[in-house]
Coordinates of C-alpha atoms and ligand atoms in Angstrom, one line a residue:
M161 CA 0.0 0.0 0.0
R162 CA 1.2 3.5 -0.8
F163 CA 2.1 5.6 2.2
A164 CA 0.2 8.5 0.6
E165 CA -3.1 6.5 1.1
L166 CA -2.3 6.2 4.8
V167 CA -1.4 9.9 5.0
S168 CA -4.7 10.8 3.4
L169 CA -6.4 8.9 6.2
F170 CA -4.3 10.8 8.7
G171 CA -5.7 14.0 7.2
E172 CA -9.2 12.8 7.3
L173 CA -8.9 11.7 11.0
E174 CA -7.3 15.0 11.9
G175 CA -10.3 16.8 10.5
T176 CA -12.9 15.2 12.9
S177 CA -13.3 14.5 16.5
K178 CA -16.5 12.6 16.1
R179 CA -16.2 9.1 17.3
L180 CA -18.5 7.6 14.7
E181 CA -16.8 9.4 11.8
I182 CA -13.4 8.2 13.1
R183 CA -14.6 4.7 13.4
Q184 CA -16.1 4.7 9.9
A185 CA -13.0 6.2 8.3
L186 CA -10.8 3.6 10.1
S187 CA -12.9 0.6 9.3
D188 CA -13.3 1.6 5.6
F189 CA -9.6 1.9 5.4
L190 CA -8.6 -1.2 7.4
A191 CA -10.8 -3.4 5.2
K192 CA -8.6 -2.4 2.2
V193 CA -5.2 -3.1 3.8
E194 CA -3.3 -6.3 3.0
P195 CA -3.1 -8.6 6.1
A196 CA 0.7 -8.5 6.0
E197 CA 0.7 -4.7 6.3
L198 CA -2.1 -4.5 8.8
P199 CA 0.0 -4.5 12.0
A200 CA 2.3 -1.7 10.7
V201 CA -0.8 0.4 9.8
I202 CA -2.4 -0.2 13.2
Y203 CA 0.8 0.8 15.0
L204 CA 1.4 3.9 12.8
L205 CA -2.2 5.0 13.4
Q206 CA -1.3 5.1 17.1
G207 CA 1.9 6.9 16.4
Q208 CA 3.9 3.8 17.3
L209 CA 6.0 1.1 15.7
R210 CA 5.3 -1.7 18.1
P211 CA 2.7 -2.4 20.9
E212 CA 3.1 0.2 23.6
Y213 CA 4.4 -2.3 26.2
E214 CA 7.5 -2.9 24.2
G215 CA 8.5 0.7 24.8
V216 CA 10.0 1.2 21.3
E217 CA 10.7 4.8 20.9
L218 CA 12.0 6.6 17.8
G219 CA 14.2 8.8 20.0
V220 CA 14.1 11.7 17.7
A221 CA 14.5 15.2 19.2
D222 CA 13.5 18.4 17.5
S223 CA 17.1 19.4 16.8
L224 CA 17.6 16.1 15.0
A225 CA 14.5 16.4 12.9
R226 CA 15.5 20.0 12.0
K227 CA 18.8 18.7 10.8
A228 CA 17.3 16.0 8.6
L229 CA 14.8 18.6 7.3
A230 CA 17.6 21.0 6.4
L231 CA 19.5 18.2 4.6
A232 CA 16.4 17.0 2.7
T233 CA 15.4 20.5 1.6
G234 CA 18.9 21.9 1.0
L235 CA 18.0 24.8 3.2
P236 CA 20.2 26.2 6.0
E237 CA 19.3 24.8 9.4
G238 CA 18.7 28.3 10.7
T239 CA 15.9 28.8 8.1
V240 CA 14.3 25.6 9.2
R241 CA 14.6 26.6 12.9
Q242 CA 13.1 30.1 12.2
H243 CA 10.2 28.7 10.3
G244 CA 9.7 26.0 12.9
S245 CA 9.4 28.5 15.8
R246 CA 7.0 30.6 13.8
S247 CA 4.7 27.7 13.0
G248 CA 5.1 25.9 16.4
D249 CA 4.9 22.6 14.6
L250 CA 7.8 21.1 12.7
G251 CA 5.4 19.0 10.7
D252 CA 3.7 22.0 9.3
T253 CA 7.1 23.5 8.6
A254 CA 8.1 20.5 6.6
E255 CA 5.0 20.6 4.6
S256 CA 5.3 24.3 3.7
L257 CA 9.1 24.1 3.0
W258 CA 8.4 21.4 0.5
G259 CA 6.5 23.9 -1.6
E260 CA 4.5 23.1 -4.6
G261 CA 7.2 22.5 -7.1
K262 CA 9.5 20.0 -5.3
K263 CA 10.3 17.4 -8.0
L264 CA 10.8 13.9 -6.8
A265 CA 12.9 11.5 -8.7
S266 CA 12.1 8.6 -6.4
P267 CA 9.1 6.4 -6.7
P268 CA 6.2 6.9 -4.2
L269 CA 6.8 5.7 -0.7
E270 CA 5.2 2.4 0.4
V271 CA 3.8 1.9 3.9
K272 CA 6.1 -1.1 4.5
E273 CA 9.2 0.8 3.4
V274 CA 8.3 3.7 5.7
Y275 CA 7.7 1.3 8.6
D276 CA 10.9 -0.6 8.1
R277 CA 13.0 2.6 7.8
L278 CA 11.4 4.1 10.9
T279 CA 12.2 0.9 12.7
R280 CA 15.8 1.3 11.8
V281 CA 15.7 4.9 13.1
A282 CA 14.3 3.5 16.4
E283 CA 16.9 0.7 16.5
A284 CA 19.9 3.0 16.1
K285 CA 21.4 3.2 19.6
G286 CA 24.7 4.1 21.2
E287 CA 27.7 6.0 19.8
G288 CA 27.1 7.5 16.4
S289 CA 23.4 6.7 16.4
Q290 CA 22.4 10.3 16.1
E291 CA 24.1 10.6 12.7
V292 CA 22.6 7.3 11.6
K293 CA 19.1 8.6 12.6
V294 CA 19.6 11.8 10.7
D295 CA 20.8 10.0 7.6
L296 CA 17.9 7.6 7.7
L297 CA 15.4 10.4 8.2
R298 CA 16.9 12.5 5.5
D299 CA 16.6 9.7 3.0
L300 CA 13.0 9.1 4.0
L301 CA 12.1 12.7 3.7
T302 CA 13.9 13.1 0.4
S303 CA 11.5 10.5 -1.0
A304 CA 8.4 12.1 0.6
R305 CA 5.7 14.4 -0.9
A306 CA 4.8 17.5 1.1
T307 CA 2.0 16.0 3.2
E308 CA 3.9 12.8 3.7
A309 CA 6.8 14.9 5.1
K310 CA 4.4 16.6 7.5
Y311 CA 3.2 13.4 9.0
L312 CA 6.6 11.7 8.9
V313 CA 8.1 14.5 11.0
R314 CA 5.2 14.4 13.5
L315 CA 5.6 10.6 13.7
V316 CA 9.3 10.7 14.5
L317 CA 8.8 13.4 17.1
G318 CA 6.0 11.4 18.7
R319 CA 3.4 14.1 18.0
L320 CA 1.1 12.5 15.6
R321 CA -1.9 13.0 17.9
L322 CA -4.7 11.8 15.6
G323 CA -6.9 11.1 18.5
V324 CA -7.2 7.4 17.5
K325 CA -8.0 5.6 20.8
E326 CA -7.4 1.9 21.2
M327 CA -11.1 1.3 21.6
S328 CA -11.8 3.1 18.3
L329 CA -9.4 0.7 16.6
V330 CA -11.2 -2.2 18.3
D331 CA -14.5 -1.0 16.9
A332 CA -13.1 -0.4 13.5
L333 CA -11.4 -3.8 13.3
A334 CA -14.7 -5.5 14.3
A335 CA -16.6 -3.5 11.7
A336 CA -14.0 -4.1 9.0
F337 CA -13.6 -7.9 9.4
A338 CA -16.8 -9.2 10.9
P339 CA -20.0 -9.9 9.1
E340 CA -22.4 -7.0 9.2
E341 CA -25.0 -8.6 11.5
G342 CA -22.4 -9.9 13.9
F343 CA -20.8 -6.6 14.9
K344 CA -21.5 -6.8 18.6
E345 CA -20.2 -10.3 19.0
A346 CA -17.2 -9.5 16.8
R347 CA -16.4 -6.4 18.9
A348 CA -16.5 -8.4 22.1
A349 CA -14.1 -11.0 20.6
V350 CA -11.7 -8.3 19.3
E351 CA -11.7 -6.5 22.7
A352 CA -11.2 -9.8 24.6
A353 CA -8.2 -10.7 22.4
F354 CA -6.8 -7.3 22.8
N355 CA -7.2 -7.4 26.6
V356 CA -5.3 -10.6 26.7
T357 CA -2.4 -9.7 24.3
S358 CA -2.3 -5.9 24.7
D359 CA -1.2 -6.0 21.0
L360 CA -3.7 -4.7 18.5
G361 CA -1.3 -5.5 15.6
E362 CA -1.4 -9.2 16.5
V363 CA -5.2 -9.1 17.0
A364 CA -5.6 -7.4 13.6
S365 CA -3.3 -9.8 11.8
R366 CA -5.1 -12.9 13.3
L367 CA -8.5 -11.4 12.4
A368 CA -7.5 -10.6 8.8
T369 CA -5.9 -14.0 8.2
Q370 CA -8.2 -16.4 10.2
G371 CA -11.3 -14.3 10.8
L372 CA -13.1 -14.4 14.2
P373 CA -12.2 -18.1 14.9
G374 CA -8.6 -17.0 14.9
L375 CA -9.3 -14.9 18.0
A376 CA -10.9 -17.7 20.0
G377 CA -7.5 -19.3 20.7
V378 CA -5.8 -16.2 22.0
Q379 CA -4.3 -17.0 25.4
A380 CA -2.1 -15.2 27.8
Q381 CA 1.5 -15.4 26.6
V382 CA 4.7 -14.9 28.6
G383 CA 6.1 -11.5 27.6
K384 CA 2.8 -9.9 26.7
P385 CA 1.1 -8.1 29.5
V386 CA -2.5 -8.9 30.2
R387 CA -4.8 -5.9 30.9
A388 CA -5.7 -5.8 34.5
M389 CA -9.0 -7.0 36.0
L390 CA -10.5 -4.2 37.9
A391 CA -12.8 -3.9 40.9
E392 CA -16.1 -2.2 41.6
R393 CA -17.0 -0.4 44.8
E394 CA -19.7 -0.8 47.4
A395 CA -20.6 1.7 50.1
T396 CA -20.5 -0.8 53.0
L397 CA -19.0 -4.2 53.7
K398 CA -22.5 -5.5 54.1
D399 CA -23.5 -4.4 50.6
A400 CA -20.4 -6.1 49.3
L401 CA -21.1 -9.3 51.0
D402 CA -24.8 -9.2 50.0
R403 CA -23.8 -8.7 46.5
M404 CA -21.7 -11.9 46.7
G405 CA -24.7 -13.8 48.0
G406 CA -23.4 -13.8 51.6
T407 CA -20.2 -15.8 51.0
A408 CA -17.0 -14.4 49.6
A409 CA -13.3 -14.6 49.9
L410 CA -11.8 -11.5 51.5
E411 CA -8.2 -10.6 50.8
Y412 CA -6.0 -7.8 52.2
K413 CA -6.0 -4.8 49.9
Y414 CA -2.3 -3.9 49.8
D415 CA -1.3 -0.4 49.0
G416 CA 1.5 -0.5 46.5
L417 CA 2.1 -0.9 42.8
R418 CA 0.3 -3.6 40.9
L419 CA 2.8 -5.9 39.0
Q420 CA 2.4 -8.7 36.6
A421 CA 5.3 -11.1 36.7
H422 CA 6.1 -13.1 33.5
F423 CA 8.4 -16.1 34.0
S424 CA 9.4 -18.3 31.0
G425 CA 10.4 -21.2 33.3
A426 CA 14.1 -21.3 32.5
Q427 CA 16.2 -20.9 35.7
G428 CA 18.2 -17.8 35.1
G429 CA 16.0 -17.1 32.2
P430 CA 14.3 -13.7 31.7
V431 CA 11.6 -12.6 34.1
K432 CA 9.6 -9.5 33.1
L433 CA 7.6 -7.2 35.3
F434 CA 4.8 -5.1 33.9
S435 CA 3.0 -2.3 35.6
R436 CA -0.7 -1.9 35.5
R437 CA -0.1 0.6 32.7
L438 CA 1.6 -2.3 30.8
E439 CA 5.0 -0.7 31.0
D440 CA 8.0 -3.0 31.4
V441 CA 9.2 -2.0 34.8
S442 CA 11.6 -5.0 35.3
A443 CA 14.7 -2.8 35.8
Q444 CA 13.2 -1.1 38.8
F445 CA 12.8 -4.2 40.9
P446 CA 15.9 -6.3 40.5
E447 CA 15.2 -8.1 43.8
I448 CA 11.9 -9.3 42.5
L449 CA 13.4 -10.4 39.2
E450 CA 15.8 -12.5 41.2
A451 CA 13.2 -13.9 43.6
I452 CA 10.6 -15.0 41.1
P453 CA 12.4 -18.1 39.6
S454 CA 13.3 -19.5 43.0
S455 CA 9.8 -18.9 44.3
L456 CA 7.9 -20.4 41.3
Q457 CA 10.4 -23.0 40.3
K458 CA 8.4 -23.9 37.2
G459 CA 7.2 -22.0 34.2
P460 CA 5.8 -20.7 32.0
A461 CA 3.8 -18.6 34.5
I462 CA 2.1 -15.3 34.7
V463 CA 1.3 -14.2 38.2
E464 CA -0.1 -10.9 39.5
G465 CA 0.3 -9.1 42.8
E466 CA 0.9 -5.9 44.6
C467 CA 4.5 -4.7 45.1
V468 CA 4.7 -3.1 48.5
P469 CA 7.6 -1.4 50.4
V470 CA 8.6 -3.2 53.6
D471 CA 10.6 -2.1 56.6
P472 CA 14.2 -3.5 56.1
V473 CA 14.4 -4.4 59.8
T474 CA 10.9 -5.5 60.9
G475 CA 9.6 -6.7 57.5
E476 CA 6.4 -4.7 58.2
L477 CA 4.5 -2.9 55.4
R478 CA 5.6 0.7 54.8
P479 CA 3.6 3.5 53.3
F480 CA 3.1 3.3 49.5
Q481 CA 4.9 6.6 48.8
E482 CA 8.2 5.1 49.6
I483 CA 8.0 2.8 46.6
S484 CA 7.4 5.7 44.2
R485 CA 10.8 7.2 45.2
R486 CA 12.3 4.4 43.2
R487 CA 10.8 5.4 39.8
G488 CA 13.3 6.3 37.2
R489 CA 16.2 5.9 39.6
K490 CA 18.4 3.8 37.4
Y491 CA 21.7 4.7 39.1
E492 CA 20.7 4.8 42.8
L493 CA 18.8 1.6 42.7
T494 CA 21.2 -0.3 45.0
R495 CA 20.7 2.4 47.7
F496 CA 17.0 2.3 47.3
Q497 CA 16.9 -1.5 47.5
E498 CA 18.5 -1.3 50.9
E499 CA 16.5 1.6 52.2
V500 CA 13.1 0.6 50.7
P501 CA 13.1 -3.1 50.0
V502 CA 10.0 -4.4 48.4
R503 CA 7.9 -7.5 48.5
L504 CA 5.6 -8.8 45.8
V505 CA 2.3 -10.1 47.4
L506 CA 0.6 -12.3 44.9
F507 CA -3.1 -12.5 44.5
D508 CA -3.7 -14.2 41.1
V509 CA -2.4 -16.5 38.4
L510 CA -3.1 -16.0 34.7
L511 CA -0.9 -18.7 33.3
A512 CA 0.3 -21.7 35.2
P513 CA 2.9 -24.3 34.0
E514 CA 0.1 -26.7 33.3
G515 CA -1.7 -24.3 31.1
P516 CA -3.8 -21.1 30.9
T517 CA -5.9 -20.3 34.0
M518 CA -7.7 -17.1 33.2
D519 CA -10.9 -19.1 32.3
R520 CA -10.9 -20.9 35.6
P521 CA -13.0 -19.5 38.5
Y522 CA -11.2 -17.6 41.2
P523 CA -11.2 -20.4 43.9
D524 CA -9.5 -22.6 41.4
R525 CA -6.9 -20.0 40.5
R526 CA -6.2 -19.2 44.1
A527 CA -5.6 -22.9 44.8
R528 CA -3.2 -23.1 41.8
L529 CA -1.4 -20.0 42.9
E530 CA -0.9 -21.5 46.4
D531 CA 0.5 -24.7 44.7
L532 CA 2.8 -22.7 42.5
V533 CA 4.3 -20.1 44.8
G534 CA 6.9 -20.8 47.4
V535 CA 6.8 -18.0 49.9
T536 CA 10.1 -16.3 50.4
E537 CA 11.3 -13.0 52.0
R538 CA 10.5 -11.2 48.7
I539 CA 7.5 -13.2 47.4
D540 CA 4.3 -13.7 49.5
L541 CA 0.7 -14.6 49.0
A542 CA -2.1 -12.1 49.8
A543 CA -3.7 -12.8 53.2
R544 CA -7.1 -14.3 52.6
E545 CA -10.1 -15.7 54.4
V546 CA -13.4 -17.1 53.1
V547 CA -16.2 -15.4 55.1
R548 CA -19.9 -16.4 55.5
D549 CA -21.1 -13.6 57.8
L550 CA -20.7 -9.9 58.3
G551 CA -19.0 -10.3 61.7
S552 CA -16.1 -12.3 60.3
A553 CA -15.8 -9.9 57.3
E554 CA -15.5 -6.9 59.7
A555 CA -13.0 -8.7 61.9
F556 CA -10.9 -9.5 58.8
F557 CA -11.2 -5.9 57.6
L558 CA -9.9 -4.5 61.0
R559 CA -7.0 -7.0 60.9
A560 CA -6.1 -5.8 57.4
L561 CA -6.0 -2.2 58.6
S562 CA -3.9 -3.0 61.7
D563 CA -1.5 -4.9 59.4
G564 CA -1.0 -1.7 57.4
C565 CA -3.3 -2.3 54.5
E566 CA -5.8 0.2 53.1
G567 CA -8.8 -2.2 53.2
V568 CA -10.0 -5.4 51.7
M569 CA -10.9 -6.9 48.3
V570 CA -14.0 -8.9 48.4
K571 CA -13.8 -11.6 45.7
S572 CA -16.5 -13.8 44.3
L573 CA -16.3 -17.5 44.6
A574 CA -18.9 -18.2 41.9
T575 CA -18.3 -20.4 38.9
G576 CA -18.4 -17.3 36.7
S577 CA -15.5 -15.6 38.6
T578 CA -13.0 -16.0 35.8
Y579 CA -10.1 -13.5 35.3
R580 CA -11.8 -10.7 33.2
A581 CA -8.9 -8.9 31.6
G582 CA -9.4 -5.2 31.2
A583 CA -12.9 -5.3 32.8
R584 CA -14.3 -3.7 35.9
G585 CA -17.0 -5.7 37.5
F586 CA -18.5 -6.9 40.8
W587 CA -16.5 -10.1 40.8
W588 CA -14.0 -8.1 42.8
I589 CA -15.3 -5.3 45.2
K590 CA -12.9 -3.0 46.9
Y591 CA -13.7 -1.7 50.4
K592 CA -11.4 0.8 52.0
R593 CA -11.0 2.6 55.2
E594 CA -11.8 5.9 53.7
Y595 CA -15.3 4.7 52.8
T596 CA -16.3 5.5 56.4
H597 CA -15.8 9.3 56.1
E598 CA -15.7 12.2 53.6
L599 CA -16.2 11.4 50.0
A600 CA -16.1 7.6 49.8
D601 CA -12.9 7.4 47.8
T602 CA -10.1 9.2 46.1
V603 CA -10.5 10.0 42.4
D604 CA -7.8 9.8 39.8
T605 CA -7.8 12.8 37.5
V606 CA -6.0 13.8 34.4
V607 CA -4.4 17.2 34.2
V608 CA -5.7 19.1 31.1
G609 CA -4.8 22.7 31.9
A610 CA -3.1 25.0 34.3
F611 CA -3.5 28.4 35.8
R612 CA -0.4 30.5 36.4
G613 CA 0.6 31.1 40.0
R614 CA 0.7 34.4 41.6
G615 CA 2.6 35.8 44.6
R616 CA 4.7 33.0 46.1
R617 CA 3.7 30.7 43.2
A618 CA 4.7 33.1 40.5
G619 CA 6.7 31.5 37.7
R620 CA 5.0 28.2 38.1
Y621 CA 1.5 26.8 37.9
G622 CA -0.7 27.9 40.7
A623 CA -3.6 25.6 40.1
L624 CA -4.5 22.8 37.7
L625 CA -7.6 22.0 35.7
V626 CA -8.3 18.3 35.9
A627 CA -10.7 15.9 34.2
A628 CA -12.2 12.5 34.5
Y629 CA -12.4 10.0 31.5
D630 CA -15.6 9.4 29.6
A631 CA -15.0 6.0 28.0
E632 CA -18.2 6.0 25.9
R633 CA -17.3 9.3 24.2
E634 CA -13.6 8.9 24.5
V635 CA -13.1 12.4 25.9
F636 CA -11.8 14.0 29.1
P637 CA -14.5 16.2 30.6
T638 CA -13.3 18.5 33.4
L639 CA -14.1 17.7 37.1
C640 CA -12.5 20.6 39.0
K641 CA -9.8 23.1 39.4
V642 CA -7.4 22.1 42.1
G643 CA -4.8 24.3 43.9
T644 CA -4.6 22.7 47.3
G645 CA -2.5 19.9 48.6
F646 CA 0.6 20.9 46.7
D647 CA 3.6 22.2 48.5
D648 CA 6.0 24.5 46.7
R649 CA 8.3 21.7 45.7
A650 CA 5.5 19.6 44.3
L651 CA 4.2 22.5 42.2
K652 CA 7.7 23.2 40.9
D653 CA 8.1 19.6 40.1
L654 CA 4.7 19.3 38.4
T655 CA 5.3 22.5 36.4
R656 CA 8.6 20.9 35.2
R657 CA 6.9 17.7 34.2
L658 CA 3.8 19.2 32.7
S659 CA 5.2 22.2 30.8
P660 CA 6.5 20.1 27.8
H661 CA 2.9 19.1 27.3
E662 CA 1.6 22.7 26.9
L663 CA -0.5 23.2 23.8
K664 CA -1.6 26.3 22.1
E665 CA -5.1 25.0 21.4
P666 CA -7.4 23.1 23.7
P667 CA -6.7 19.4 23.3
R668 CA -9.2 17.8 20.9
D669 CA -10.4 15.3 23.4
V670 CA -10.9 17.6 26.4
V671 CA -14.4 19.0 27.2
S672 CA -14.3 22.1 29.3
T673 CA -16.2 25.3 29.7
L674 CA -13.4 26.8 31.8
V675 CA -10.4 28.3 29.9
P676 CA -7.1 27.8 31.7
D677 CA -4.0 30.0 31.2
V678 CA -2.4 27.0 29.4
W679 CA -3.9 23.9 27.9
L680 CA -2.0 20.7 28.6
E681 CA -2.1 17.5 26.6
P682 CA -3.6 14.8 28.8
S683 CA -0.7 12.9 30.2
L684 CA -0.4 12.9 34.0
V685 CA -2.9 11.3 36.4
L686 CA -3.1 12.8 39.9
E687 CA -5.0 11.4 42.9
L688 CA -7.4 13.8 44.5
R689 CA -9.5 13.7 47.6
G690 CA -12.5 16.0 48.0
A691 CA -15.3 16.7 50.4
E692 CA -18.0 15.5 48.1
L693 CA -19.2 15.3 44.5
T694 CA -21.7 17.9 43.6
L695 CA -23.6 18.7 40.4
S696 CA -22.2 21.7 38.7
P697 CA -23.1 23.7 35.6
V698 CA -19.4 24.4 35.1
H699 CA -17.8 21.0 34.9
R700 CA -18.6 18.5 32.3
A701 CA -17.8 15.1 33.8
G702 CA -20.9 12.9 33.5
D703 CA -22.7 15.8 31.8
G704 CA -26.5 15.1 31.8
L705 CA -26.2 11.7 33.5
L706 CA -28.3 13.0 36.5
R707 CA -29.5 16.4 35.3
A708 CA -29.4 18.1 31.9
G709 CA -26.7 20.7 31.7
Y710 CA -24.9 19.6 34.9
G711 CA -21.8 17.6 35.3
F712 CA -20.1 16.3 38.5
A713 CA -17.6 18.5 40.3
L714 CA -15.3 17.6 43.1
R715 CA -15.9 20.0 46.0
F716 CA -12.9 21.2 48.0
P717 CA -10.5 19.1 46.1
R718 CA -6.9 18.6 47.2
F719 CA -4.0 16.7 45.8
T720 CA -3.1 13.7 48.0
G721 CA 0.5 13.9 46.9
R722 CA 0.2 10.7 44.9
I723 CA 0.9 10.9 41.2
R724 CA -0.6 7.8 39.6
E725 CA 2.3 6.9 37.4
D726 CA 0.8 3.5 37.0
K727 CA -2.2 4.9 35.2
S728 CA -2.6 6.2 31.7
P729 CA -4.9 9.1 31.1
E730 CA -7.6 6.7 29.9
E731 CA -7.3 4.9 33.2
A732 CA -8.4 8.0 35.2
T733 CA -11.6 7.7 37.1
E734 CA -14.4 7.2 34.6
V735 CA -17.6 9.1 34.7
K736 CA -19.5 5.9 35.3
E737 CA -17.5 5.5 38.5
L738 CA -18.3 9.0 39.5
L739 CA -21.9 8.2 39.2
R740 CA -21.4 5.2 41.5
L741 CA -19.4 7.3 44.0
Y742 CA -22.2 9.9 43.9
Q743 CA -24.7 7.3 44.6
T744 CA -22.6 5.8 47.4
Q745 CA -22.4 9.3 48.9
V746 CA -26.2 9.6 48.8
R747 CA -26.5 6.3 50.6
H748 CA -24.1 7.5 53.3
A749 CA -26.1 10.7 53.7
E750 CA -29.3 8.6 54.0
A751 CA -27.8 6.4 56.6
E752 CA -26.6 9.3 58.7
T753 CA -29.6 11.6 58.5
G754 CA -32.4 9.3 57.5
E755 CA -33.0 11.2 54.3
G756 CA -31.2 11.4 51.0
L757 CA -29.6 14.4 49.4
P758 CA -32.0 16.8 47.7
E759 CA -32.8 15.8 44.2
G760 CA -30.0 17.1 42.0
G761 CA -27.4 16.8 44.7
K762 CA -25.8 19.8 46.3
A763 CA -26.0 22.1 43.2
P764 CA -28.2 24.6 45.0
R765 CA -25.7 25.0 47.9
N766 CA -23.1 25.5 45.2
E767 CA -25.0 28.3 43.7
K768 CA -25.2 30.2 47.0
G769 CA -21.7 30.1 48.4
T770 CA -18.8 28.0 47.1
P771 CA -17.4 28.7 43.7
P772 CA -19.3 26.8 41.1
D773 CA -16.3 24.9 39.9
G774 CA -16.0 23.3 43.4
T775 CA -12.7 24.7 44.3
E776 CA -10.9 26.4 47.2
S777 CA -8.8 29.2 46.1
P778 CA -5.2 28.2 46.1
Ligands
ATP894 P1 -8.8 0.8 39.9 O1 -10.1 0.3 40.6 O2 -9.0 1.4 38.6 O3 -7.7 -0.2 40.0 P2 -7.4 2.2 41.7 O4 -6.0 1.6 41.3 O5 -7.4 3.5 42.2 O6 -8.4 2.0 40.7 P3 -7.6 0.8 44.0 O7 -8.5 1.4 45.0 O8 -6.2 1.0 44.1 O9 -8.1 1.2 42.7 O10 -8.0 -0.8 44.0 C1 -7.7 -1.7 43.0 C2 -6.2 -2.1 43.1 O11 -5.9 -2.7 44.4 C3 -5.7 -3.2 42.2 O12 -5.5 -2.7 40.9 C4 -4.5 -3.7 42.8 O13 -3.4 -2.9 42.4 C5 -4.7 -3.4 44.3 N1 -4.8 -4.6 45.2 C6 -4.2 -4.7 46.4 N2 -4.5 -5.9 47.0 C7 -5.2 -6.6 46.1 C8 -5.7 -7.9 46.1 N3 -5.6 -8.7 47.2 N4 -6.5 -8.3 45.0 C9 -6.6 -7.5 44.0 N5 -6.1 -6.2 43.9 C10 -5.4 -5.8 44.9

């Protein structure tokens, strides 16, 4: 396939933010692509070369792209730089520098060729690699037409930003390759296969070559992270137990970092650790890498658990924050290993040496996990008890708290309690200490904008505009403005991390009526606590779910100090969860006062006193 055809799809996608139009354009296009080229097309549409968990990066900085552009156009680098800073987008610069009349001697670019060459750019590492990258890029650009050059430059800089979400590709693949009448079923199969492999390229290729039956056999594979099964909430332990029919397994809810460990089985062979965000975080936890083979003995195996910091002397659990200090510390790891050793507390098994286990009910998986795991200083099993009455559940919950956990996970023992990759459901219910006061839980929000600080905060951001995620519409609607809970250092640090994501225009997938001083591309997820959720005419999260023209807003929000590095923007709290939180809050209010909140929540109170966006002033 010609690269120009893909580029024309890029243009079409850029011109719309409507999900249905995006899906239609994608599915029409994917149906035309040769199966062999499909994975490359799928990755390129996401601005990638490989599935995200492989972490393949093109490693091209602006300066390098400018150099390649100068060489390809024959213009001085200074001219390219000047033009680039005027337009603010090197892609646009490339397109306009090409001009109308650039004569190309070379034949039109093919998708495969572009993909292979970009792969070589990504693979160039170490000494002399910058020159190699420039040369490769220059050659590629020399063969490109103007619009191709624009998108090539954006691709290599990691700024394609077509707004193609994974779930749009799932929809489009199902629509392109499944029979008309079977869309729903096909979509479920495509999503299920994606949840198990986290690799849309592989799913697309199977679908194109073997049709839907090709997806049926997709199993968890060592080396490919499985998307995490997620939990629902209930307002009280009684509600949780009732929902499970009176009997359930309770496990300690450890407060750490969720990790999936992949073990091939070979002693001394590779072990991989994936975060909940599907990043390969193996390098951060050498002691766990070392401990897995001796604990499991046999492979292949995929086990899942929570990685928690422990006290080096007493072995007791330490606060979660201590683990986050390890992130990105390549060089000081040895010191951190001594100061903040970690333990992986396992709670599930997705692949056992005897075969896949995801389709087995939870009691069966737990039994296999217990068989498989040898408890060591570094590897443990989640504390667990099967309870049949509320009294035992409460006693277990209190034990969990006094052992340093944040609550319990209530797990279904039913035959349907299989491991549901990527799904949130009532097979697991979380119940935390916080549920007894204030807003029943923290919320994880994406930063989408910032307000400049004044006074002591001058020169950095003073408050942030944050959003929830609306999975149906694939947008980030705002939830509140937050300026509390940050000390000066945190604000400075956040400003440093966020400012490279500043945008001139509002991001296409952000829904906001407030206009911040700067817009930010959704990238960072912050945990917030608030007094309550209210209905607000200003914020757009869950717009119209309860009342036309009103969204949810978090009242008196404050940053808990926890950056959810383990969550991607799309894993921020969803508007559906906000609805449940709101309902939980109503139930608590009913329990305390004997009556519910006024219809429409606390919006009237908002209108009188507090700012409508539910914030305290910073
Ligand atoms: P989400 O519900 O989206 O995961 P979250 O990460 O904010 O949001 P948590 O309140 O942290 O939700 O609860 C779910 C998380 O609890 C799991 O993802 C896992 O990391 C952790 N966890 C701790 N102990 C267990 C356990 N025994 N079983 C399952 N998960 C556990």
